[in-house]
Amino acid sequence: MNILSIAYYTFIRNVRDVKAMLAFILLPILMILILGKALDSAYTPKKIDPVVVGYFSKDDGLLNHSLNEFFTAKETRTILEVKKVKTLENGMDQVKAGKLKGLVYLEKGMSNSYENGEQVNINFYSKEKNSYVQPVLESFVRTFNIGNTLIKINGQQVQPNSNPSIIKEVKIVTEGKIPRGIDYYSLTALFQSLLFGAIFGVFAITKDIGNHTNLRMNAAPIQTSKIILGKLAGSTLTLYGISLFIFLISKFAFQANLNGSLWLILLVLFLFSAIAVAFGMILAYLSKSTMASALSIFIVGTILTLVAGGFSRMDGKVIEMLSYLSPNTYAQKALFTNIFEGTFSQPSIFGLVLYTIIVVTLTFITGRRRVA
């Protein structure tokens, strides 16, 4: 008997447990539907706050003066909250850290170049592909260039037949940028259910103990590590299949926004499934009891989901510190940033991979010690 055979029979035995399969498929789906619809209003913003951007200028002429007036105008302040930065490097660092949504930068001598008829550009830096700040700046530039005449914010020297307001209406669309209730719980409830799915890792150990299959397997000419790996692989494949099914239901039946990188979603779900199964196997090896392991899974799984914001978003330094102990935190951050910000969170993926390595290693350590 080799690793693939053990994995195959472990998978088949799990799938044939119809009650367990239905429970781990239907309960998460119902939870996503109920929480997602009931709490949707809590995640849909009623008011959009001004976008925080930085401003740094080396220019001291008309362009800088007009842009300063533009930023302090009443109409602008409803859309933008402009903070001046001391240096260009400092502003760029704040953009990279997410403290600023963008940075407006004027180079030295831009006003003189403009007055001499040369083409000049207002520099704008942002991590986002489509920033809400750009249309506002474009409005300023278009009106600033009318008839090569400087138009002041207070309405003086306005070109005839031109609109004295240089801010066009910018419709800020949050769809696809901020998760709705159904989007949020499609991921958080999924990871919670996968944590509880650690019970498949428990079954892989305790069922063999119950029917004495473990005695025959230990007596067989096969290494203990291969037995552990086979059970781990078979149970992970079971839980991974369940996660993919729930993912498809959320995306196509519930119309949740899960339009991120497909390969990243598949990778995160696989790693998380392996973590959950390994966690269940560790508990089973330590307790040799299905009931004790199941109770531990429920308690620990609930706590890990809670500190990761799986039930609702939570703030506080203590919660933030505890959240790094939860695999849910890394998985959720990896997918939320990819889906709603279009970025790849390397720290989250690294944390999830490291978490997987640790719990899988502990599975082999506890498994070999129990057999010995």
XYZ file of C-alpha atoms in Angstrom:
372
model
C 0.000 0.000 0.000
C 1.502 3.369 -1.039
C 0.730 7.002 -0.281
C -1.679 7.389 -3.198
C -3.666 4.324 -2.126
C -3.994 5.610 1.436
C -4.995 9.052 0.167
C -7.543 7.539 -2.230
C -9.249 5.326 0.346
C -9.242 8.119 2.910
C -10.942 10.390 0.367
C -13.510 7.722 -0.599
C -14.342 7.019 3.039
C -14.925 10.720 3.685
C -17.127 11.143 0.634
C -19.231 8.142 1.598
C -20.013 9.775 4.930
C -23.068 11.488 3.422
C -24.242 13.153 6.634
C -20.876 14.808 7.268
C -20.545 15.921 3.653
C -24.026 17.470 3.591
C -23.446 19.221 6.908
C -20.185 20.804 5.776
C -21.677 21.882 2.462
C -25.153 23.106 3.447
C -24.391 24.840 6.748
C -21.762 27.244 5.318
C -24.013 28.019 2.349
C -26.920 28.860 4.668
C -24.635 30.933 6.900
C -23.320 32.923 3.934
C -26.838 33.543 2.640
C -28.341 34.556 5.982
C -25.476 36.729 7.267
C -24.703 38.187 3.868
C -28.256 39.354 3.243
C -29.169 40.281 6.807
C -26.038 42.380 7.437
C -25.578 43.798 3.950
C -26.531 47.308 5.090
C -23.720 47.237 7.655
C -21.150 46.908 4.871
C -22.709 49.271 2.323
C -21.429 52.791 3.024
C -24.041 55.507 3.523
C -21.516 58.332 3.137
C -18.214 58.521 1.313
C -15.540 60.400 3.247
C -13.141 62.710 1.380
C -10.179 60.936 -0.191
C -6.951 61.709 1.663
C -4.143 62.781 -0.694
C -0.760 64.348 -0.179
C 0.615 67.491 -1.821
C 4.244 68.474 -2.320
C 5.406 71.386 -4.443
C 8.810 72.786 -5.372
C 7.107 75.417 -7.533
C 6.390 78.871 -6.099
C 4.566 80.485 -8.999
C 1.055 80.917 -10.323
C 0.414 77.204 -10.802
C 1.261 76.364 -7.205
C -0.800 79.332 -5.938
C -3.836 78.358 -7.993
C -3.608 74.693 -7.011
C -3.424 75.647 -3.342
C -6.586 77.726 -3.714
C -8.195 74.830 -5.547
C -7.445 72.425 -2.708
C -8.829 74.808 -0.072
C -12.035 75.573 -1.999
C -15.265 74.435 -0.378
C -16.253 72.273 -3.350
C -12.893 70.507 -3.345
C -12.865 69.792 0.377
C -16.040 67.703 0.029
C -14.107 65.365 -2.266
C -10.447 65.655 -1.257
C -8.679 66.015 2.061
C -5.272 67.387 1.098
C -2.308 67.075 3.433
C 0.983 68.768 2.636
C 4.055 66.559 3.040
C 7.558 67.746 3.864
C 9.416 65.842 1.158
C 8.618 63.869 -1.972
C 10.128 60.730 -0.424
C 7.991 61.096 2.679
C 4.862 61.447 0.560
C 5.736 58.393 -1.539
C 6.328 56.356 1.614
C 2.895 57.326 2.945
C 1.292 56.294 -0.345
C 3.048 52.921 -0.204
C 1.983 52.457 3.425
C -1.637 53.207 2.539
C -1.816 56.371 4.665
C -2.447 58.446 1.533
C -4.538 57.481 -1.482
C -2.239 59.466 -3.730
C 0.350 62.212 -3.968
C 0.211 65.388 -6.100
C 3.662 66.773 -6.963
C 4.697 70.005 -8.718
C 8.248 70.255 -10.009
C 10.384 73.361 -9.623
C 9.808 76.088 -12.208
C 6.574 74.675 -13.608
C 4.805 78.039 -13.506
C 7.611 79.723 -15.447
C 7.562 76.975 -18.035
C 3.806 77.288 -18.394
C 3.960 81.069 -18.841
C 6.598 80.577 -21.522
C 4.179 78.414 -23.490
C 5.823 75.086 -22.631
C 3.819 71.971 -21.841
C 3.890 70.999 -18.179
C 2.442 68.038 -16.293
C 1.053 67.772 -12.801
C 2.521 64.576 -11.345
C 0.187 62.246 -9.495
C 1.255 59.015 -7.789
C -1.111 56.311 -6.539
C -1.126 52.574 -5.846
C -4.619 52.259 -7.296
C -5.172 51.623 -10.988
C -8.209 53.909 -11.155
C -7.998 56.672 -8.577
C -10.921 58.989 -7.818
C -8.444 61.871 -7.536
C -7.462 61.885 -11.205
C -10.806 63.167 -12.602
C -10.715 66.036 -10.097
C -7.198 67.064 -11.174
C -8.195 66.751 -14.821
C -11.028 69.223 -14.187
C -8.545 71.675 -12.716
C -6.108 71.299 -15.619
C -8.755 71.731 -18.327
C -10.123 74.929 -16.817
C -6.637 76.234 -15.982
C -5.749 75.994 -19.647
C -8.830 77.829 -21.000
C -7.516 80.555 -23.299
C -4.074 80.262 -21.595
C -5.607 82.359 -18.792
C -5.237 81.593 -15.124
C -8.708 81.092 -13.591
C -8.867 81.659 -9.882
C -10.969 79.563 -7.556
C -12.889 82.569 -6.221
C -14.440 83.150 -9.642
C -12.408 86.216 -10.691
C -11.076 86.511 -14.247
C -13.444 83.814 -15.426
C -13.306 83.234 -19.180
C -16.565 84.265 -20.915
C -19.021 81.425 -21.496
C -17.014 79.163 -19.181
C -18.199 77.474 -16.037
C -16.862 79.252 -12.920
C -16.750 75.920 -11.079
C -13.680 73.971 -12.129
C -14.733 70.805 -10.301
C -16.778 68.429 -12.374
C -19.173 66.061 -10.674
C -17.315 62.893 -9.813
C -19.495 59.906 -9.120
C -17.689 57.706 -6.653
C -18.685 54.120 -7.306
C -18.055 51.714 -4.445
C -19.245 48.601 -6.261
C -16.348 46.222 -6.626
C -14.174 48.361 -4.316
C -15.856 47.815 -0.944
C -17.172 44.345 -0.029
C -20.911 44.020 0.481
C -22.274 41.774 3.198
C -22.544 38.816 0.817
C -18.981 39.415 -0.406
C -17.597 39.623 3.114
C -19.270 36.520 4.502
C -18.679 34.482 1.350
C -15.045 34.442 2.415
C -15.141 34.682 6.208
C -17.879 32.061 6.630
C -16.095 29.820 4.134
C -12.857 29.911 6.135
C -14.749 29.355 9.363
C -16.410 26.240 7.917
C -13.038 24.998 6.670
C -11.637 25.340 10.186
C -14.485 23.227 11.490
C -13.722 20.858 8.607
C -10.681 19.835 10.629
C -12.988 17.059 11.789
C -12.076 15.193 8.575
C -8.507 15.102 9.846
C -9.824 13.715 13.124
C -11.838 11.031 11.298
C -8.737 9.970 9.368
C -7.123 8.975 12.669
C -9.887 8.005 15.084
C -11.849 5.833 12.633
C -8.772 3.696 12.075
C -8.292 3.447 15.832
C -11.933 2.437 16.289
C -11.891 -0.400 13.766
C -8.274 -1.389 14.532
C -7.170 -0.596 10.985
C -4.262 1.336 12.449
C -2.808 -1.861 13.920
C -2.743 -3.544 10.515
C -1.313 -0.451 8.847
C 1.427 -0.127 11.477
C 2.324 -3.768 10.965
C 2.444 -3.354 7.186
C 5.791 -2.707 5.444
C 5.211 1.020 4.998
C 6.776 3.955 6.766
C 4.704 5.830 9.346
C 5.426 9.118 7.608
C 3.857 7.794 4.394
C 0.726 6.733 6.267
C 0.432 10.193 7.815
C 1.038 11.878 4.458
C -1.553 9.682 2.730
C -4.237 10.466 5.316
C -3.346 14.131 5.227
C -3.577 14.235 1.431
C -6.877 12.336 1.249
C -8.597 14.458 3.891
C -7.193 17.703 2.441
C -8.568 16.742 -0.969
C -11.984 16.166 0.618
C -12.062 19.534 2.346
C -10.618 21.272 -0.707
C -13.408 19.859 -2.865
C -15.999 21.175 -0.397
C -14.374 24.627 -0.408
C -14.459 24.779 -4.219
C -18.136 23.821 -4.282
C -19.031 26.523 -1.730
C -16.909 29.022 -3.666
C -18.840 28.290 -6.885
C -22.198 28.590 -5.122
C -21.202 31.959 -3.611
C -19.904 33.310 -6.905
C -22.614 32.180 -9.300
C -25.716 31.572 -7.165
C -25.280 34.399 -4.631
C -23.485 36.721 -7.096
C -20.727 37.481 -4.575
C -17.790 39.485 -5.860
C -15.051 36.858 -5.954
C -13.468 38.128 -9.153
C -9.879 38.043 -8.025
C -6.975 36.063 -9.406
C -8.269 32.509 -9.844
C -4.923 30.839 -9.234
C -4.491 32.808 -5.991
C -7.982 31.846 -4.775
C -7.322 28.171 -5.552
C -3.939 28.315 -3.787
C -5.325 29.986 -0.648
C -8.210 27.517 -0.394
C -5.843 24.568 -0.795
C -3.373 25.817 1.823
C -6.173 26.586 4.261
C -7.703 23.126 3.740
C -4.327 21.540 4.494
C -3.962 23.655 7.640
C -7.411 22.657 8.909
C -6.899 18.933 8.261
C -3.435 18.956 9.832
C -4.872 20.716 12.886
C -7.539 18.011 13.214
C -4.984 15.220 12.891
C -2.822 16.776 15.605
C -5.772 16.881 17.992
C -6.701 13.287 17.144
C -3.176 12.013 17.719
C -3.027 13.805 21.059
C -6.472 12.869 22.390
C -7.360 9.674 20.442
C -10.963 10.755 20.954
C -13.381 12.013 18.304
C -15.536 13.788 20.866
C -12.658 15.580 22.606
C -11.120 16.584 19.279
C -14.446 17.841 17.905
C -15.034 19.965 21.020
C -11.521 21.416 20.765
C -12.070 22.213 17.088
C -15.299 24.048 17.859
C -13.751 26.133 20.647
C -10.454 26.944 18.937
C -12.089 27.424 15.529
C -14.587 29.901 16.960
C -11.862 31.901 18.710
C -9.628 31.996 15.615
C -12.564 33.127 13.483
C -13.559 35.772 16.035
C -10.140 37.443 16.332
C -9.775 37.423 12.526
C -13.039 39.355 12.124
C -14.951 36.408 10.740
C -18.180 37.323 12.533
C -17.770 41.110 12.372
C -14.940 43.559 11.984
C -13.130 44.165 15.258
C -10.590 46.825 16.243
C -8.088 47.139 19.049
C -4.407 46.389 19.612
C -5.083 43.197 21.557
C -7.399 41.837 18.867
C -4.881 42.802 16.190
C -2.082 40.931 17.974
C -4.244 37.845 18.489
C -5.392 37.927 14.874
C -1.890 37.008 13.695
C -2.288 33.652 15.437
C -5.251 32.845 13.189
C -4.794 31.402 9.689
C -8.078 33.116 8.778
C -6.338 36.484 9.017
C -3.742 35.638 6.362
C -6.234 33.932 4.051
C -8.801 36.731 4.292
C -6.256 39.496 3.773
C -4.756 37.722 0.775
C -8.107 37.417 -0.991
C -9.715 40.695 0.101
C -6.718 42.757 -1.061
C -6.583 40.874 -4.347
C -10.312 41.076 -5.100
C -11.083 44.603 -3.906
C -7.749 46.392 -4.315
C -6.263 44.457 -7.199
C -2.990 43.923 -5.337
C -0.979 40.868 -4.311
C -0.352 40.696 -0.564
C 2.988 38.923 -0.262
C 3.089 39.043 3.587
C -0.315 37.333 3.783
C 0.662 34.566 1.371
C 3.998 34.100 3.111
C 2.223 33.909 6.484
C -0.226 31.316 5.160
C 2.555 29.182 3.659
C 4.558 29.386 6.895
C 1.458 28.460 8.900
C 0.936 25.426 6.647
C 4.531 24.266 7.062
C 4.338 24.562 10.847
C 1.081 22.630 11.370
C 1.992 19.927 8.828
C 5.357 19.463 10.556
C 3.612 19.187 13.918
C 1.284 16.577 12.406
C 4.232 14.340 11.499
C 5.872 14.892 14.898
C 2.754 14.015 16.927
C 1.874 11.139 14.593
C 5.262 9.461 14.800
C 5.419 9.850 18.585
C 1.974 8.279 19.064
C 2.885 5.324 16.867
C 6.177 4.876 18.681
